Amino acid sequence: MACFFGLPTAFVLLLAFVLVVQVSSVQLTTNSDATYQPMGGEGSLRPEDCAKACAYRCSATAHKNNCLLFCNMCCKKCLCVPSGTYGHKEECPCYNNWKTQEGGPKCP
Protein backbone atom coordinates (compact mmCIF):
# COMPACT_ATOMS: atom_id res chain seq x y z
CA MET A 1 0.00 0.00 0.00
CA ALA A 2 1.33 3.45 -0.92
CA CYS A 3 2.17 5.80 1.91
CA PHE A 4 2.16 9.57 2.18
CA PHE A 5 4.34 10.75 5.06
CA GLY A 6 3.98 7.33 6.63
CA LEU A 7 0.14 7.27 6.48
CA PRO A 8 -1.86 4.86 4.34
CA THR A 9 -3.37 6.49 1.24
CA ALA A 10 -6.93 5.54 2.24
CA PHE A 11 -6.54 7.40 5.55
CA VAL A 12 -5.25 10.53 3.79
CA LEU A 13 -8.14 10.42 1.33
CA LEU A 14 -10.61 10.06 4.20
CA LEU A 15 -9.16 13.10 5.96
CA ALA A 16 -9.32 15.12 2.73
CA PHE A 17 -12.97 14.13 2.23
CA VAL A 18 -13.90 15.15 5.79
CA LEU A 19 -12.19 18.51 5.30
CA VAL A 20 -14.06 19.16 2.04
CA VAL A 21 -17.41 18.29 3.65
CA GLN A 22 -16.76 20.61 6.59
CA VAL A 23 -15.74 23.51 4.34
CA SER A 24 -18.83 22.99 2.16
CA SER A 25 -21.18 23.03 5.15
CA VAL A 26 -19.61 26.23 6.48
CA GLN A 27 -20.08 27.95 3.11
CA LEU A 28 -23.74 26.89 2.97
CA THR A 29 -24.55 28.20 6.44
CA THR A 30 -22.77 31.55 6.07
CA ASN A 31 -24.61 32.68 2.93
CA SER A 32 -25.97 36.09 3.98
CA ASP A 33 -28.02 36.58 0.78
CA ALA A 34 -30.52 33.85 1.69
CA THR A 35 -33.48 34.75 3.88
CA TYR A 36 -35.37 32.19 5.91
CA GLN A 37 -38.99 31.72 4.92
CA PRO A 38 -41.14 29.32 6.95
CA MET A 39 -43.40 26.95 5.05
CA GLY A 40 -46.33 28.99 3.76
CA GLY A 41 -44.82 32.29 4.95
CA GLU A 42 -45.21 35.53 3.05
CA GLY A 43 -42.96 35.70 0.02
CA SER A 44 -42.30 31.95 0.08
CA LEU A 45 -43.81 31.44 -3.39
CA ARG A 46 -43.18 32.81 -6.85
CA PRO A 47 -46.21 33.89 -8.94
CA GLU A 48 -45.80 30.83 -11.17
CA ASP A 49 -46.10 28.55 -8.08
CA CYS A 50 -49.53 29.88 -7.10
CA ALA A 51 -51.60 27.57 -9.33
CA LYS A 52 -50.12 24.41 -7.84
CA ALA A 53 -50.33 25.68 -4.24
CA CYS A 54 -53.94 26.77 -4.70
CA ALA A 55 -54.90 23.49 -6.38
CA TYR A 56 -53.83 21.71 -3.18
CA ARG A 57 -55.37 24.34 -0.88
CA CYS A 58 -58.73 24.00 -2.65
CA SER A 59 -58.63 20.22 -3.14
CA ALA A 60 -60.99 19.44 -0.23
CA THR A 61 -63.73 22.01 -0.90
CA ALA A 62 -67.02 21.56 -2.73
CA HIS A 63 -66.67 25.10 -4.16
CA LYS A 64 -63.51 24.55 -6.21
CA ASN A 65 -64.02 27.28 -8.83
CA ASN A 66 -64.56 30.08 -6.30
CA CYS A 67 -61.81 28.76 -4.05
CA LEU A 68 -59.31 28.60 -6.91
CA LEU A 69 -60.29 32.07 -8.18
CA PHE A 70 -59.78 33.78 -4.81
CA CYS A 71 -56.83 31.66 -3.72
CA ASN A 72 -54.91 32.54 -6.90
CA MET A 73 -55.81 36.23 -6.52
CA CYS A 74 -54.58 36.21 -2.92
CA CYS A 75 -51.46 34.22 -3.77
CA LYS A 76 -50.43 36.60 -6.53
CA LYS A 77 -50.79 39.54 -4.12
CA CYS A 78 -49.23 37.93 -1.03
CA LEU A 79 -46.90 35.35 -2.67
CA CYS A 80 -47.99 32.74 -0.13
CA VAL A 81 -50.67 30.15 0.49
CA PRO A 82 -51.12 28.69 3.98
CA SER A 83 -50.26 25.02 4.37
CA GLY A 84 -53.01 22.43 4.33
CA THR A 85 -56.49 22.53 2.85
CA TYR A 86 -58.05 24.58 5.65
CA GLY A 87 -56.91 26.97 8.39
CA HIS A 88 -53.29 27.87 9.17
CA LYS A 89 -53.89 31.41 7.87
CA GLU A 90 -51.63 32.81 10.60
CA GLU A 91 -48.70 31.60 8.47
CA CYS A 92 -49.45 34.37 5.99
CA PRO A 93 -50.73 37.64 7.53
CA CYS A 94 -51.37 39.27 4.13
CA TYR A 95 -53.51 36.30 3.08
CA ASN A 96 -55.29 36.28 6.44
CA ASN A 97 -55.96 40.02 6.70
CA TRP A 98 -57.32 40.68 3.19
CA LYS A 99 -61.08 41.18 3.71
CA THR A 100 -64.14 41.56 1.47
CA GLN A 101 -66.22 44.76 1.47
CA GLU A 102 -68.50 43.08 3.99
CA GLY A 103 -65.54 42.37 6.31
CA GLY A 104 -65.34 38.62 5.74
CA PRO A 105 -62.18 36.78 4.71
CA LYS A 106 -61.34 37.18 1.03
CA CYS A 107 -58.81 34.36 0.86
CA PRO A 108 -59.85 30.73 1.35
mmCIF file of C-alpha atoms in Angstrom:
data_model
loop_
_atom_site.group_PDB
_atom_site.id
_atom_site.type_symbol
_atom_site.label_atom_id
_atom_site.label_comp_id
_atom_site.label_asym_id
_atom_site.label_seq_id
_atom_site.Cartn_x
_atom_site.Cartn_y
_atom_site.Cartn_z
ATOM 1 C CA MET A 1 0.000 0.000 0.000
ATOM 2 C CA ALA A 2 1.328 3.451 -0.922
ATOM 3 C CA CYS A 3 2.174 5.804 1.912
ATOM 4 C CA PHE A 4 2.160 9.572 2.177
ATOM 5 C CA PHE A 5 4.338 10.754 5.062
ATOM 6 C CA GLY A 6 3.979 7.330 6.634
ATOM 7 C CA LEU A 7 0.139 7.268 6.480
ATOM 8 C CA PRO A 8 -1.862 4.864 4.338
ATOM 9 C CA THR A 9 -3.368 6.494 1.244
ATOM 10 C CA ALA A 10 -6.929 5.542 2.240
ATOM 11 C CA PHE A 11 -6.543 7.396 5.550
ATOM 12 C CA VAL A 12 -5.245 10.531 3.789
ATOM 13 C CA LEU A 13 -8.145 10.422 1.334
ATOM 14 C CA LEU A 14 -10.615 10.062 4.196
ATOM 15 C CA LEU A 15 -9.163 13.103 5.958
ATOM 16 C CA ALA A 16 -9.322 15.123 2.726
ATOM 17 C CA PHE A 17 -12.972 14.127 2.233
ATOM 18 C CA VAL A 18 -13.904 15.149 5.790
ATOM 19 C CA LEU A 19 -12.187 18.515 5.303
ATOM 20 C CA VAL A 20 -14.061 19.161 2.037
ATOM 21 C CA VAL A 21 -17.414 18.293 3.647
ATOM 22 C CA GLN A 22 -16.758 20.610 6.590
ATOM 23 C CA VAL A 23 -15.743 23.513 4.341
ATOM 24 C CA SER A 24 -18.827 22.986 2.161
ATOM 25 C CA SER A 25 -21.179 23.028 5.149
ATOM 26 C CA VAL A 26 -19.614 26.232 6.478
ATOM 27 C CA GLN A 27 -20.078 27.945 3.106
ATOM 28 C CA LEU A 28 -23.738 26.890 2.972
ATOM 29 C CA THR A 29 -24.551 28.204 6.442
ATOM 30 C CA THR A 30 -22.771 31.549 6.068
ATOM 31 C CA ASN A 31 -24.610 32.678 2.927
ATOM 32 C CA SER A 32 -25.970 36.090 3.979
ATOM 33 C CA ASP A 33 -28.022 36.577 0.784
ATOM 34 C CA ALA A 34 -30.520 33.847 1.691
ATOM 35 C CA THR A 35 -33.477 34.751 3.876
ATOM 36 C CA TYR A 36 -35.368 32.190 5.911
ATOM 37 C CA GLN A 37 -38.990 31.720 4.922
ATOM 38 C CA PRO A 38 -41.138 29.323 6.946
ATOM 39 C CA MET A 39 -43.399 26.952 5.049
ATOM 40 C CA GLY A 40 -46.326 28.988 3.756
ATOM 41 C CA GLY A 41 -44.820 32.288 4.954
ATOM 42 C CA GLU A 42 -45.214 35.529 3.045
ATOM 43 C CA GLY A 43 -42.960 35.696 0.018
ATOM 44 C CA SER A 44 -42.303 31.952 0.075
ATOM 45 C CA LEU A 45 -43.813 31.436 -3.394
ATOM 46 C CA ARG A 46 -43.181 32.813 -6.851
ATOM 47 C CA PRO A 47 -46.210 33.892 -8.939
ATOM 48 C CA GLU A 48 -45.804 30.828 -11.168
ATOM 49 C CA ASP A 49 -46.101 28.552 -8.078
ATOM 50 C CA CYS A 50 -49.529 29.880 -7.103
ATOM 51 C CA ALA A 51 -51.601 27.571 -9.328
ATOM 52 C CA LYS A 52 -50.115 24.409 -7.836
ATOM 53 C CA ALA A 53 -50.330 25.679 -4.240
ATOM 54 C CA CYS A 54 -53.944 26.767 -4.703
ATOM 55 C CA ALA A 55 -54.898 23.489 -6.375
ATOM 56 C CA TYR A 56 -53.826 21.708 -3.184
ATOM 57 C CA ARG A 57 -55.372 24.340 -0.877
ATOM 58 C CA CYS A 58 -58.735 24.000 -2.649
ATOM 59 C CA SER A 59 -58.627 20.223 -3.140
ATOM 60 C CA ALA A 60 -60.989 19.445 -0.235
ATOM 61 C CA THR A 61 -63.730 22.011 -0.896
ATOM 62 C CA ALA A 62 -67.018 21.563 -2.733
ATOM 63 C CA HIS A 63 -66.671 25.098 -4.156
ATOM 64 C CA LYS A 64 -63.514 24.546 -6.207
ATOM 65 C CA ASN A 65 -64.023 27.277 -8.829
ATOM 66 C CA ASN A 66 -64.561 30.082 -6.304
ATOM 67 C CA CYS A 67 -61.814 28.755 -4.051
ATOM 68 C CA LEU A 68 -59.309 28.602 -6.915
ATOM 69 C CA LEU A 69 -60.285 32.071 -8.176
ATOM 70 C CA PHE A 70 -59.785 33.783 -4.813
ATOM 71 C CA CYS A 71 -56.826 31.665 -3.724
ATOM 72 C CA ASN A 72 -54.908 32.539 -6.902
ATOM 73 C CA MET A 73 -55.810 36.232 -6.519
ATOM 74 C CA CYS A 74 -54.583 36.207 -2.917
ATOM 75 C CA CYS A 75 -51.456 34.215 -3.767
ATOM 76 C CA LYS A 76 -50.434 36.598 -6.532
ATOM 77 C CA LYS A 77 -50.791 39.542 -4.117
ATOM 78 C CA CYS A 78 -49.226 37.927 -1.026
ATOM 79 C CA LEU A 79 -46.903 35.351 -2.665
ATOM 80 C CA CYS A 80 -47.986 32.739 -0.131
ATOM 81 C CA VAL A 81 -50.665 30.150 0.493
ATOM 82 C CA PRO A 82 -51.125 28.686 3.977
ATOM 83 C CA SER A 83 -50.264 25.021 4.375
ATOM 84 C CA GLY A 84 -53.013 22.429 4.331
ATOM 85 C CA THR A 85 -56.485 22.534 2.853
ATOM 86 C CA TYR A 86 -58.050 24.584 5.653
ATOM 87 C CA GLY A 87 -56.915 26.971 8.390
ATOM 88 C CA HIS A 88 -53.287 27.874 9.174
ATOM 89 C CA LYS A 89 -53.886 31.412 7.868
ATOM 90 C CA GLU A 90 -51.625 32.815 10.600
ATOM 91 C CA GLU A 91 -48.699 31.596 8.468
ATOM 92 C CA CYS A 92 -49.451 34.373 5.990
ATOM 93 C CA PRO A 93 -50.726 37.642 7.532
ATOM 94 C CA CYS A 94 -51.367 39.268 4.130
ATOM 95 C CA TYR A 95 -53.506 36.298 3.075
ATOM 96 C CA ASN A 96 -55.288 36.276 6.436
ATOM 97 C CA ASN A 97 -55.962 40.016 6.703
ATOM 98 C CA TRP A 98 -57.319 40.680 3.189
ATOM 99 C CA LYS A 99 -61.084 41.182 3.706
ATOM 100 C CA THR A 100 -64.140 41.558 1.474
ATOM 101 C CA GLN A 101 -66.220 44.758 1.471
ATOM 102 C CA GLU A 102 -68.499 43.075 3.991
ATOM 103 C CA GLY A 103 -65.543 42.368 6.315
ATOM 104 C CA GLY A 104 -65.339 38.622 5.742
ATOM 105 C CA PRO A 105 -62.178 36.780 4.711
ATOM 106 C CA LYS A 106 -61.337 37.184 1.031
ATOM 107 C CA CYS A 107 -58.807 34.362 0.856
ATOM 108 C CA PRO A 108 -59.850 30.727 1.353
#
